[in-house]
PDB file of C-alpha atoms in Angstrom:
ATOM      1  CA  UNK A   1      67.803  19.142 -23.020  1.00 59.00           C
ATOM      2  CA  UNK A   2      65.094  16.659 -23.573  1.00 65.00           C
ATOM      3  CA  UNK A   3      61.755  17.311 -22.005  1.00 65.00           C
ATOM      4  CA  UNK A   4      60.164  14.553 -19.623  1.00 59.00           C
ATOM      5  CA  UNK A   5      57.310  15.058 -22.229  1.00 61.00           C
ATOM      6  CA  UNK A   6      59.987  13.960 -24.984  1.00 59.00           C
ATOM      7  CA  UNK A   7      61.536  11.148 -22.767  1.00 61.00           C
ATOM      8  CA  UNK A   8      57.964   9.533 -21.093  1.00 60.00           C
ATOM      9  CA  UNK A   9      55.270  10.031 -24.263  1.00 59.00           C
ATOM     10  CA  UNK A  10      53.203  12.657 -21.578  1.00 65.00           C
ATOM     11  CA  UNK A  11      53.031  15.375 -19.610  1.00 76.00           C
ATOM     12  CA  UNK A  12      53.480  15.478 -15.996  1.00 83.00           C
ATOM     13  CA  UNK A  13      49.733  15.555 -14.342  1.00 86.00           C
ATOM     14  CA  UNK A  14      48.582  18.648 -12.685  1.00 89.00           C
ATOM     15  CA  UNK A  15      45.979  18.551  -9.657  1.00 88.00           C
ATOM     16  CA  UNK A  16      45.424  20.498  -6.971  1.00 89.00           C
ATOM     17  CA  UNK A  17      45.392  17.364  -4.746  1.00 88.00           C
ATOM     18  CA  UNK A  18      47.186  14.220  -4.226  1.00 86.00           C
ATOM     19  CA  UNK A  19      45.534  11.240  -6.021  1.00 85.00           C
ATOM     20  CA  UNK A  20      43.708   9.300  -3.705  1.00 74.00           C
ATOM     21  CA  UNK A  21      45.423   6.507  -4.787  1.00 71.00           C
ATOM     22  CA  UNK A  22      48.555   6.390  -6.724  1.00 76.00           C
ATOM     23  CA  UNK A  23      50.201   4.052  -8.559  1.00 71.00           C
ATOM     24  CA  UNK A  24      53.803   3.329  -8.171  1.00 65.00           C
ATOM     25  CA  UNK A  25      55.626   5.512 -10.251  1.00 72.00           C
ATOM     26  CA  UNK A  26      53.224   7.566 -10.898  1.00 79.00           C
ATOM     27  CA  UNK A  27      54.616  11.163 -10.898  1.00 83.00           C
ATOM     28  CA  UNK A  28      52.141  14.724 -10.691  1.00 85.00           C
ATOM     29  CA  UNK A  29      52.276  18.257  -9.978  1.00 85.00           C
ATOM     30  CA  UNK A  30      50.421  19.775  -6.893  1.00 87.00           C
ATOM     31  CA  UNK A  31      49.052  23.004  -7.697  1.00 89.00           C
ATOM     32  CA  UNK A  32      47.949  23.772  -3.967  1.00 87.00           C
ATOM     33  CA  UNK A  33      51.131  22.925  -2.413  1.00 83.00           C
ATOM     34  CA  UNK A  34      53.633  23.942  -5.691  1.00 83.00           C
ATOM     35  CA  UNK A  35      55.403  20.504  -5.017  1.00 83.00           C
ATOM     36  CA  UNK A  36      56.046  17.950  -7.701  1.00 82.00           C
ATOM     37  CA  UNK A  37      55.573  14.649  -6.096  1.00 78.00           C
ATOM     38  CA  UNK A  38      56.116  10.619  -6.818  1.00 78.00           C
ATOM     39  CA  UNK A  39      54.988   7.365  -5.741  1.00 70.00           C
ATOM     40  CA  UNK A  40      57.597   4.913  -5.042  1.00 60.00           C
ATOM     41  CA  UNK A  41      58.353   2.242  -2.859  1.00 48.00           C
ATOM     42  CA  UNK A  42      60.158   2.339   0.223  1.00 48.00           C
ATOM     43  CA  UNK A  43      63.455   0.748   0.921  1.00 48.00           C
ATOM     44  CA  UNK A  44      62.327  -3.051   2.048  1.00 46.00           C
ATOM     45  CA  UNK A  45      62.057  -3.851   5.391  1.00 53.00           C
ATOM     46  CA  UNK A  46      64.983  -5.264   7.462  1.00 60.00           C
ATOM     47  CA  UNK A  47      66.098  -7.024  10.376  1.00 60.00           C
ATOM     48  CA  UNK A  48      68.712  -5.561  13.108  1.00 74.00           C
ATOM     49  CA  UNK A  49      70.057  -7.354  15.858  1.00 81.00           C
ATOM     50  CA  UNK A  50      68.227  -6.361  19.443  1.00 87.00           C
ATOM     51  CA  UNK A  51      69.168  -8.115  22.858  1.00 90.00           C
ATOM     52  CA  UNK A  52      69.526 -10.809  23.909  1.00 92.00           C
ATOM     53  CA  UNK A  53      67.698 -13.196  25.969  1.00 92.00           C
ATOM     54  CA  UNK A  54      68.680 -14.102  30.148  1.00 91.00           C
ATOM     55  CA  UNK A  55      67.846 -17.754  29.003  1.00 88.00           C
ATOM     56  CA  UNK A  56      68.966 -19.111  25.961  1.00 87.00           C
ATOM     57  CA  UNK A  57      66.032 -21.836  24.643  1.00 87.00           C
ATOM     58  CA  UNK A  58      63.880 -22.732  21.841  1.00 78.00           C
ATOM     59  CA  UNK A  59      60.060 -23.699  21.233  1.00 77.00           C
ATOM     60  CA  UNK A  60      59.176 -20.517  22.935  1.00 82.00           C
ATOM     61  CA  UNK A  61      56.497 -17.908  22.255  1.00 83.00           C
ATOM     62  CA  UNK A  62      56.226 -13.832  22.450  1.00 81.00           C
ATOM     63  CA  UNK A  63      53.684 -11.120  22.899  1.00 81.00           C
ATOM     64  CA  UNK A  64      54.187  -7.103  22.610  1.00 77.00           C
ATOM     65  CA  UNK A  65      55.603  -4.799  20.770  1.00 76.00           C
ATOM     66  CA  UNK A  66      59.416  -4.137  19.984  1.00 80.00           C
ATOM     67  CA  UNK A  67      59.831  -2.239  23.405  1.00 88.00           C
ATOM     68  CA  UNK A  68      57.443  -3.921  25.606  1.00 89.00           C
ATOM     69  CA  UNK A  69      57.502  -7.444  24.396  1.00 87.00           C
ATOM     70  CA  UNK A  70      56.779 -10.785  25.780  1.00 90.00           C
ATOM     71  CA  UNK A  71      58.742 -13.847  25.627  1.00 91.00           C
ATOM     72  CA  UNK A  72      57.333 -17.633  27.508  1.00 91.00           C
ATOM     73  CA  UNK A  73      57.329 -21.009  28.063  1.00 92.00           C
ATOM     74  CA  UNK A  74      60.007 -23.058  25.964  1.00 88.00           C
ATOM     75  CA  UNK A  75      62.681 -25.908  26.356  1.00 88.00           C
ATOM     76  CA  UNK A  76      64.337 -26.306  28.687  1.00 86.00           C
ATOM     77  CA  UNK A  77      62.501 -23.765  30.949  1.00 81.00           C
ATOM     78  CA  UNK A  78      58.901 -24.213  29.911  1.00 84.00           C
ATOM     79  CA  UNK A  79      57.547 -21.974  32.419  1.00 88.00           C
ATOM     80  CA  UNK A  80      59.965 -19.498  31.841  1.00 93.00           C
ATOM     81  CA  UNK A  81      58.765 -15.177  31.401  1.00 94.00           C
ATOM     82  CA  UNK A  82      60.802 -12.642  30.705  1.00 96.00           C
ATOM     83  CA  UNK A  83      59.674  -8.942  30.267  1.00 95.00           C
ATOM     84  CA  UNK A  84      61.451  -6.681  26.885  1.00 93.00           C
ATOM     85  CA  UNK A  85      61.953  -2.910  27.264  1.00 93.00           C
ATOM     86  CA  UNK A  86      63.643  -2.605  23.561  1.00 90.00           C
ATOM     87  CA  UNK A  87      67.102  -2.919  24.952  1.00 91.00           C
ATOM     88  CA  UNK A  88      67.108  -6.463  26.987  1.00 94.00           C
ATOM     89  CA  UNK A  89      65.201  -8.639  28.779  1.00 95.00           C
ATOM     90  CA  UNK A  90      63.970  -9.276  32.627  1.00 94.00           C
ATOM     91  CA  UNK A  91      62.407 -12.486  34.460  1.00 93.00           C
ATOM     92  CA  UNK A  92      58.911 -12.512  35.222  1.00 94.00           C
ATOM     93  CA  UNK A  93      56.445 -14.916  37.013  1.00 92.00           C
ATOM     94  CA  UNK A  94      56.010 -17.977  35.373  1.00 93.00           C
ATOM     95  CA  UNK A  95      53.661 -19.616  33.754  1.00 91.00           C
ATOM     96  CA  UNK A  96      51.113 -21.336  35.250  1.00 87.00           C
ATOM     97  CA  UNK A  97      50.654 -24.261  32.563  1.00 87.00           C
ATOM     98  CA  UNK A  98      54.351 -24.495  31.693  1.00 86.00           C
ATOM     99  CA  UNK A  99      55.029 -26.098  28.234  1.00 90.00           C
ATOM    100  CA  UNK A 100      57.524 -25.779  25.292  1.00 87.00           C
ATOM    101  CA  UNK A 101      56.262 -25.292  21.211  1.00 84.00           C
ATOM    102  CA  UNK A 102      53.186 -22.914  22.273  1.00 88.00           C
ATOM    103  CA  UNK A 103      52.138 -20.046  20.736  1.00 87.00           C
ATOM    104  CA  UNK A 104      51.648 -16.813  21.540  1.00 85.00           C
ATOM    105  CA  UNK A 105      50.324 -13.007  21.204  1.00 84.00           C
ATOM    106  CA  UNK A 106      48.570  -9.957  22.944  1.00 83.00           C
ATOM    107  CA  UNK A 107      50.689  -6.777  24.762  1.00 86.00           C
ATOM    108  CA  UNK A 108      53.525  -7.202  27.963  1.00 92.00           C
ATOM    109  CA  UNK A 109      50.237  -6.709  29.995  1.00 94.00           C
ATOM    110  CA  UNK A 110      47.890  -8.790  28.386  1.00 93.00           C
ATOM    111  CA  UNK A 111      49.372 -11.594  26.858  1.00 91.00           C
ATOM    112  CA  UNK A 112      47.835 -14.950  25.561  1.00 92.00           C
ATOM    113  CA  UNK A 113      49.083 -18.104  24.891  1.00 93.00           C
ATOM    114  CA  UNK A 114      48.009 -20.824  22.941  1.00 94.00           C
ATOM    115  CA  UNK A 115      48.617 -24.428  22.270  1.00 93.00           C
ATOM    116  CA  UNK A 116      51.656 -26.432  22.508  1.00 92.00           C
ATOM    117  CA  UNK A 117      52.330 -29.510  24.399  1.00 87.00           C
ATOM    118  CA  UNK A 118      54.970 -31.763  26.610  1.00 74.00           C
ATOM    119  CA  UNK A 119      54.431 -34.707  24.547  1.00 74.00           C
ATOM    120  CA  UNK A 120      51.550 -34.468  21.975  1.00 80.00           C
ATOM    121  CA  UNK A 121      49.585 -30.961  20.681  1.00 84.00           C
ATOM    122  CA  UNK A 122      47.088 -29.698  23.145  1.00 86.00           C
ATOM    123  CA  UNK A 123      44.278 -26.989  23.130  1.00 89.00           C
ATOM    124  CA  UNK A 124      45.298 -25.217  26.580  1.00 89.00           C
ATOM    125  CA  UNK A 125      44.665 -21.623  26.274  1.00 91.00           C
ATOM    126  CA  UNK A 126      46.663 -19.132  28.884  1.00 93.00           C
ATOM    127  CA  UNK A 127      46.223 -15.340  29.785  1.00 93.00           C
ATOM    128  CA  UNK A 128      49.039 -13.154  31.431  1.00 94.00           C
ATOM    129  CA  UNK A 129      47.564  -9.517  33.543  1.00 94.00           C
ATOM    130  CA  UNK A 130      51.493  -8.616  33.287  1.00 93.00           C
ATOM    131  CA  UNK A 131      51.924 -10.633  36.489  1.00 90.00           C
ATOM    132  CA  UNK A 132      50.557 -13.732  36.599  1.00 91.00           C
ATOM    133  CA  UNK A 133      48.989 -16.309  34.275  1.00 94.00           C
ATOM    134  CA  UNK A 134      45.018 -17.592  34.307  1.00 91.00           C
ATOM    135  CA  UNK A 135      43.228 -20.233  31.866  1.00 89.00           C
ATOM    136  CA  UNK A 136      41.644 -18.888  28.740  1.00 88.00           C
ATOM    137  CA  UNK A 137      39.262 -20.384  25.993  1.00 90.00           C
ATOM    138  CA  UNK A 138      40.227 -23.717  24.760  1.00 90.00           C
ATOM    139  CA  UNK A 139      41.376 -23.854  20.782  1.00 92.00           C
ATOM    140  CA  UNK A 140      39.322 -25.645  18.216  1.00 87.00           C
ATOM    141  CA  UNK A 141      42.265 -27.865  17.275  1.00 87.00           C
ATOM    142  CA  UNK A 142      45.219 -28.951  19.090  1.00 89.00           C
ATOM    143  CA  UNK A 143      48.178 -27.973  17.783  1.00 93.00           C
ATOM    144  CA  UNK A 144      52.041 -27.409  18.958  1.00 91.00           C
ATOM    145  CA  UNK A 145      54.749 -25.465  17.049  1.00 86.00           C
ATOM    146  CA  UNK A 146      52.438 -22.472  15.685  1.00 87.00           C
ATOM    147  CA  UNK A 147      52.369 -18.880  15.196  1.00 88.00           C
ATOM    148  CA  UNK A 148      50.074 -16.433  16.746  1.00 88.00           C
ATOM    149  CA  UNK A 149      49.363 -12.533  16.528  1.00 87.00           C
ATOM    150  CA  UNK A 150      46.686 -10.370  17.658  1.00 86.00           C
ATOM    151  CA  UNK A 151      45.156  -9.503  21.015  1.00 90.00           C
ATOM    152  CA  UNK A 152      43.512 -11.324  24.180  1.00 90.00           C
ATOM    153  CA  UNK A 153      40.069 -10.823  22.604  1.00 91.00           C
ATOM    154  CA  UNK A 154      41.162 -10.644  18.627  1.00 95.00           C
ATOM    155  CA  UNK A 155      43.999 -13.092  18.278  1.00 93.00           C
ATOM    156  CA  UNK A 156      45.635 -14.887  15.405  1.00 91.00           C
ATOM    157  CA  UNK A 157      46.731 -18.979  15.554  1.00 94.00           C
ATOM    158  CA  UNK A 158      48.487 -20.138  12.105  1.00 94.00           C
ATOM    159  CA  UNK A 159      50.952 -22.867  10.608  1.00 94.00           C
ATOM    160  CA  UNK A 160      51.888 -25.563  13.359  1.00 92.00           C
ATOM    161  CA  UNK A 161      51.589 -29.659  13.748  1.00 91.00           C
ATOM    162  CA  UNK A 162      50.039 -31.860  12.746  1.00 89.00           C
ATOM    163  CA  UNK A 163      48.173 -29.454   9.747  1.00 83.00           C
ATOM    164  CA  UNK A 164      51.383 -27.145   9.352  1.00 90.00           C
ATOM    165  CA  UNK A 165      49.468 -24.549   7.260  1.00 92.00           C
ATOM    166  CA  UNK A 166      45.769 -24.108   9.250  1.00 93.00           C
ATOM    167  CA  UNK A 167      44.623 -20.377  10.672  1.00 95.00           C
ATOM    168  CA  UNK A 168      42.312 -20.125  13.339  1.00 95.00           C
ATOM    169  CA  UNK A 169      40.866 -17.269  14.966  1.00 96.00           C
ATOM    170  CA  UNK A 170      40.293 -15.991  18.340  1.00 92.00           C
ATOM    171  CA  UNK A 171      37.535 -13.570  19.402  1.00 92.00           C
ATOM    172  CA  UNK A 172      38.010 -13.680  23.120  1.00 88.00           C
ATOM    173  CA  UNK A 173      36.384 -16.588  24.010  1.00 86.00           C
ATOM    174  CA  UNK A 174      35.848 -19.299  20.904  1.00 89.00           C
ATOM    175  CA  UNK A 175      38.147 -19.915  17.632  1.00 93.00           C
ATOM    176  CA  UNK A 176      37.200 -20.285  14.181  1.00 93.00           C
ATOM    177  CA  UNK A 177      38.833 -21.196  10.892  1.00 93.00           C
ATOM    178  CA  UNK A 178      40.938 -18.693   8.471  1.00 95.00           C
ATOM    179  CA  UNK A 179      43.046 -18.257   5.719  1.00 95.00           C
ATOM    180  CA  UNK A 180      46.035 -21.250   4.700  1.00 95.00           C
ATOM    181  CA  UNK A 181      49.347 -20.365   4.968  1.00 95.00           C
ATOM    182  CA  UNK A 182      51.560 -20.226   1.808  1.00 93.00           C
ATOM    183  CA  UNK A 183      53.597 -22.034   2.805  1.00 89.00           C
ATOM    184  CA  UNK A 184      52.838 -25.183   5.357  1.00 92.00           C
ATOM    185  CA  UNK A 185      55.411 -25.319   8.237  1.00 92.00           C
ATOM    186  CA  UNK A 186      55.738 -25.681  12.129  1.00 91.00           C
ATOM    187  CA  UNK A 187      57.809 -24.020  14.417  1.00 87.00           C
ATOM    188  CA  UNK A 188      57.644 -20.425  13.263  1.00 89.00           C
ATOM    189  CA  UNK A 189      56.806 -17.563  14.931  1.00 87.00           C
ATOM    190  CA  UNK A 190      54.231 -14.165  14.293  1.00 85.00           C
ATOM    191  CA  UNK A 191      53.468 -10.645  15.172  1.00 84.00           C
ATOM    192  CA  UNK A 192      51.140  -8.249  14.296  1.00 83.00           C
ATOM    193  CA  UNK A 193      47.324  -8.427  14.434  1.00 89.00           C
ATOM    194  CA  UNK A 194      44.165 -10.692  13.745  1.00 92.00           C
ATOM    195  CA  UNK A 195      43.746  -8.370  10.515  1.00 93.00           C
ATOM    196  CA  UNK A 196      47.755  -7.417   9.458  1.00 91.00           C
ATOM    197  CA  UNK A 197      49.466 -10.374  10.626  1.00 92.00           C
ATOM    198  CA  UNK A 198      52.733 -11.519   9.880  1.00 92.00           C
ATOM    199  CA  UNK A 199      53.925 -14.940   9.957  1.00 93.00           C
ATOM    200  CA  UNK A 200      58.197 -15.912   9.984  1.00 92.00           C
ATOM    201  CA  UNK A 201      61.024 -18.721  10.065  1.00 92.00           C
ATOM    202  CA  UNK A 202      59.858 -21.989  10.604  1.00 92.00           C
ATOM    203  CA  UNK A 203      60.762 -25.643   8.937  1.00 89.00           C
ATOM    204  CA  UNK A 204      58.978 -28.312   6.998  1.00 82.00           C
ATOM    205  CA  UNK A 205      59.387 -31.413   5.521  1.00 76.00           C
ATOM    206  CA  UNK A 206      58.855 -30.152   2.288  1.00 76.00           C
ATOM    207  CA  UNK A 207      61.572 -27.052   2.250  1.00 73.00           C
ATOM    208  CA  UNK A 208      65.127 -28.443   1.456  1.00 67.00           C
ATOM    209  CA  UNK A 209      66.912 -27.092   3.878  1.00 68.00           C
ATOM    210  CA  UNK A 210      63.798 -27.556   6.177  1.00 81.00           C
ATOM    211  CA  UNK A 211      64.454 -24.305   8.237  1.00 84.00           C
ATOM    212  CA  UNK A 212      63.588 -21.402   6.268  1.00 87.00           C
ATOM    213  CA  UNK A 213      63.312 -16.973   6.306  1.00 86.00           C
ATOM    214  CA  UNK A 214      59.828 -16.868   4.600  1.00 89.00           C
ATOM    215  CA  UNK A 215      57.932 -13.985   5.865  1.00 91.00           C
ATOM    216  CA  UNK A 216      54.236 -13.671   5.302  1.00 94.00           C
ATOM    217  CA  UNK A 217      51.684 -11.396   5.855  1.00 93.00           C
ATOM    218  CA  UNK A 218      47.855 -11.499   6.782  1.00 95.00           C
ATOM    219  CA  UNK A 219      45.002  -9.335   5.781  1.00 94.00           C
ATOM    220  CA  UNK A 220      42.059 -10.716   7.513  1.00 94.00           C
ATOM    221  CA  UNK A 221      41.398 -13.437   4.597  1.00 94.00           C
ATOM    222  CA  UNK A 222      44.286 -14.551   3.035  1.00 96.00           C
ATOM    223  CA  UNK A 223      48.480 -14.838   3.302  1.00 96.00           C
ATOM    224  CA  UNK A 224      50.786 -13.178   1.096  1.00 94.00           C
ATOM    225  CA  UNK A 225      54.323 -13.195   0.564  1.00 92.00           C
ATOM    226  CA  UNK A 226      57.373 -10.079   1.502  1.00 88.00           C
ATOM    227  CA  UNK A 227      60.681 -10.114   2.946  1.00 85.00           C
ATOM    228  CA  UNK A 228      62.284 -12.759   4.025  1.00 85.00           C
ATOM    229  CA  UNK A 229      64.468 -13.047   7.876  1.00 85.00           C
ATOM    230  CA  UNK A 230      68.405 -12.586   7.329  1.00 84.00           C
ATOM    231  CA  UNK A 231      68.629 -16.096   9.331  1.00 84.00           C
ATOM    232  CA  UNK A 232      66.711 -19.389   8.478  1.00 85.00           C
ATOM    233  CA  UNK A 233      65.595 -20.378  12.188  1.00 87.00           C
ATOM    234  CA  UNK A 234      63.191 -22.555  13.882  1.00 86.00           C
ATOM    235  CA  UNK A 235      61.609 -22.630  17.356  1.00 80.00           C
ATOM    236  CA  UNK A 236      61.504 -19.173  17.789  1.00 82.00           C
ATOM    237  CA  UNK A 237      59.994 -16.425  19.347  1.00 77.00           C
ATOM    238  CA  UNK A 238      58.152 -13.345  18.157  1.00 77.00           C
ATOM    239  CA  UNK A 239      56.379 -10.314  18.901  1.00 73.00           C
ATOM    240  CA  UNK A 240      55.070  -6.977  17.625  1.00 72.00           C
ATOM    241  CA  UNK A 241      51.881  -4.919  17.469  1.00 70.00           C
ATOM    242  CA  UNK A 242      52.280  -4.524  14.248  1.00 75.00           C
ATOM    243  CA  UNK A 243      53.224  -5.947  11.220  1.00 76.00           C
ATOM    244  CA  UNK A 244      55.956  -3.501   9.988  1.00 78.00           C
ATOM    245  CA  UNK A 245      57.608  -3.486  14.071  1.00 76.00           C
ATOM    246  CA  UNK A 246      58.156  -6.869  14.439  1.00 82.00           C
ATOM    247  CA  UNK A 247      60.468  -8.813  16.656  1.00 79.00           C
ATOM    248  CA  UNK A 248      61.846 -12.258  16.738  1.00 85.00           C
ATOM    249  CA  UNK A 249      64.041 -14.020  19.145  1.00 80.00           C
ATOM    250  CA  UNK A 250      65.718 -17.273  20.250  1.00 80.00           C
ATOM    251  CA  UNK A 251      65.335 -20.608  18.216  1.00 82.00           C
ATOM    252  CA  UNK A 252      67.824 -22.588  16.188  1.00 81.00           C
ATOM    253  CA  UNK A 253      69.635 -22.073  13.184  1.00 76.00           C
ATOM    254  CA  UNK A 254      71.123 -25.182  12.268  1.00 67.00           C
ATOM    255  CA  UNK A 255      69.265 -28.365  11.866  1.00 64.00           C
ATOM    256  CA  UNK A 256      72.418 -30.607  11.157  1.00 64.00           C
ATOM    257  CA  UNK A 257      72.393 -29.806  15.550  1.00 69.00           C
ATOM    258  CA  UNK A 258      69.888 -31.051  17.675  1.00 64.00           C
ATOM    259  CA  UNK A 259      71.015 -29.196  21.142  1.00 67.00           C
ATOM    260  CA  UNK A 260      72.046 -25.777  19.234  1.00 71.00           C
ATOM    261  CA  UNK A 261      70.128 -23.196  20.643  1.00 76.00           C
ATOM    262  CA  UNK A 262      70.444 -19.163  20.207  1.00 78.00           C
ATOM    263  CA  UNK A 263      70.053 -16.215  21.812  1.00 78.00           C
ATOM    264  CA  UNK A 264      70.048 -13.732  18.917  1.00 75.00           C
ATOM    265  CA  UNK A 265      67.593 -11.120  18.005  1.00 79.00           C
ATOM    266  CA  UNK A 266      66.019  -9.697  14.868  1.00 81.00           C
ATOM    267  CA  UNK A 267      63.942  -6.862  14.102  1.00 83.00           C
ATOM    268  CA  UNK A 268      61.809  -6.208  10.874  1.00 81.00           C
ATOM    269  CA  UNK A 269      60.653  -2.735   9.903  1.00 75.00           C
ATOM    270  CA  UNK A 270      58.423  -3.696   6.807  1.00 71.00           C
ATOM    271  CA  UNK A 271      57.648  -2.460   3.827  1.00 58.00           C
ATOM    272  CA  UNK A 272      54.889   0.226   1.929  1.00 51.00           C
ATOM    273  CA  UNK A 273      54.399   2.280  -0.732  1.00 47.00           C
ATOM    274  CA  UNK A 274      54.830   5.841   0.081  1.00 47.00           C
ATOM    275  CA  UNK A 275      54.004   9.494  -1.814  1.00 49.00           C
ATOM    276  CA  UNK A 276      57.519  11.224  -1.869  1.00 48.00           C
ATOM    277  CA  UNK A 277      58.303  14.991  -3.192  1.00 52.00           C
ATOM    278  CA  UNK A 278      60.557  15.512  -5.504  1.00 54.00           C
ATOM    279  CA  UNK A 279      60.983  19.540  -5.665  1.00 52.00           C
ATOM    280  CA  UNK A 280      58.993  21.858  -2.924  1.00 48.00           C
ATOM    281  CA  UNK A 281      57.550  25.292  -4.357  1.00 43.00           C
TER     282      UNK A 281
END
């Protein structure tokens, strides 16, 4: 029986702790524990369908995580709020500035909304105590049809009209400029925070079909590309704390319909690199 000396050119590594910071594949022995462990990656992330909305609607935002989320405004209820508790929804109080293709981020009890507009792309800024809505800080730029992640006082604003691929950020009371998008589109939705955010779904002029599943994520600086949505949707809704327990709802799939609208939910687990053993002692 061949040796995995024989089969890989080298001998497995011996240490009496885990590297600090393994490679994948990257296979050693520890001494301390007398476990012969591996980096790999995990199994990508995925989406699973969640509950459904009371009100069926698109150019909505979200806020929250997967069991306390968030989900506002929107056509044709643009004040609407309804409450997730990671089974289904329940109405809330309205919004005070009601208004379809905002965006939006923050926790069920502090949410913030952002943007958006009845006919052209505003700056109105909204904040939700998990009963009613108050004015925030006004955006640099006015735009409609964004993303957002993030918090009340460390939020997230990317993608949207006119600039389709612009990130601004929100400290609690003024925005700045960030990282570009990948890739350029409106109408998508985010989750996650001001440092991991993640960006999904959306359409643009430039994608053939224009609605698309791309999935991005956000370090702080830049965007970078991972998994993509099972269904290519736009106007939609999304919400998470963080960007590997993510959740996105409503929309439309199809743009050969202008009135479709859906109440369908997806979830995305993400994806990391993680130390695994292979034998214990």
């Amino acid at each position: 029986m061949a040796t995995y000396k024989e089969i890989k050119g080298t001998s497995i590594e011996v240490v009496s702790s885990d590297p600090s910071n393994p490679q994948l594949g990257q296979i050693w022995y520890n001494s301390t524990s007398n476990t012969l462990k591996a980096q790999q990656f995990v199994a990508a992330g995925s989406w699973a369908t969640g509950g459904n909305l009371n009100v069926a609607r698109l150019g909505l935002a979200g806020a929250g995580t997967q069991t306390a989320g968030l989900a506002f405004g929107g056509e044709p209820t643009a004040g609407q709020t309804e409450e997730y508790d990671g089974s289904s929804w329940t109405a809330q109080t309205a919004m005070s500035n009601g208004r379809k293709y905002l965006t939006g981020c923050g926790t069920q009890t502090a949410g913030l909304a952002a943007g958006g507009a009845d006919t052209v792309p505003n700056q109105t800024t909204e904040e939700y105590n998990g009963s009613s809505w108050t004015s925030g800080g006004t955006m640099g730029t006015g735009v409609q049809k964004g993303g957002a992640a993030g918090v009340q006082t460390a939020s997230l604003a990317f993608g949207g009209a006119p600039t389709q691929n612009k990130t601004e950020e929100y400290d609690g009371s003024s925005w700045t400029g960030g990282g570009n998008l990948g890739t350029g589109r409106y109408n998508l939705a985010g989750a996650g925070t001001q440092t991991a955010g993640l960006a999904f779904g959306g359409n643009s002029p430039s994608l053939s079909p224009e609605n698309t599943t791309s999935t991005e994520e956000y370090n702080g600086t830049a965007w970078t590309t991972v998994n993509s949505m099972n269904v290519a949707r736009r106007y939609l809704g999304g919400a998470g704390a963080s960007k590997t327990s993510a959740l996105a709802f409503g929309g439309k799939n199809s743009p050969a319909n202008p009135d479709e609208k859906t109440n369908s939910t997806e979830e995305f687990t993400g994806n990391a690199p993680a130390t695994v053993t292979i034998s214990g002692s």
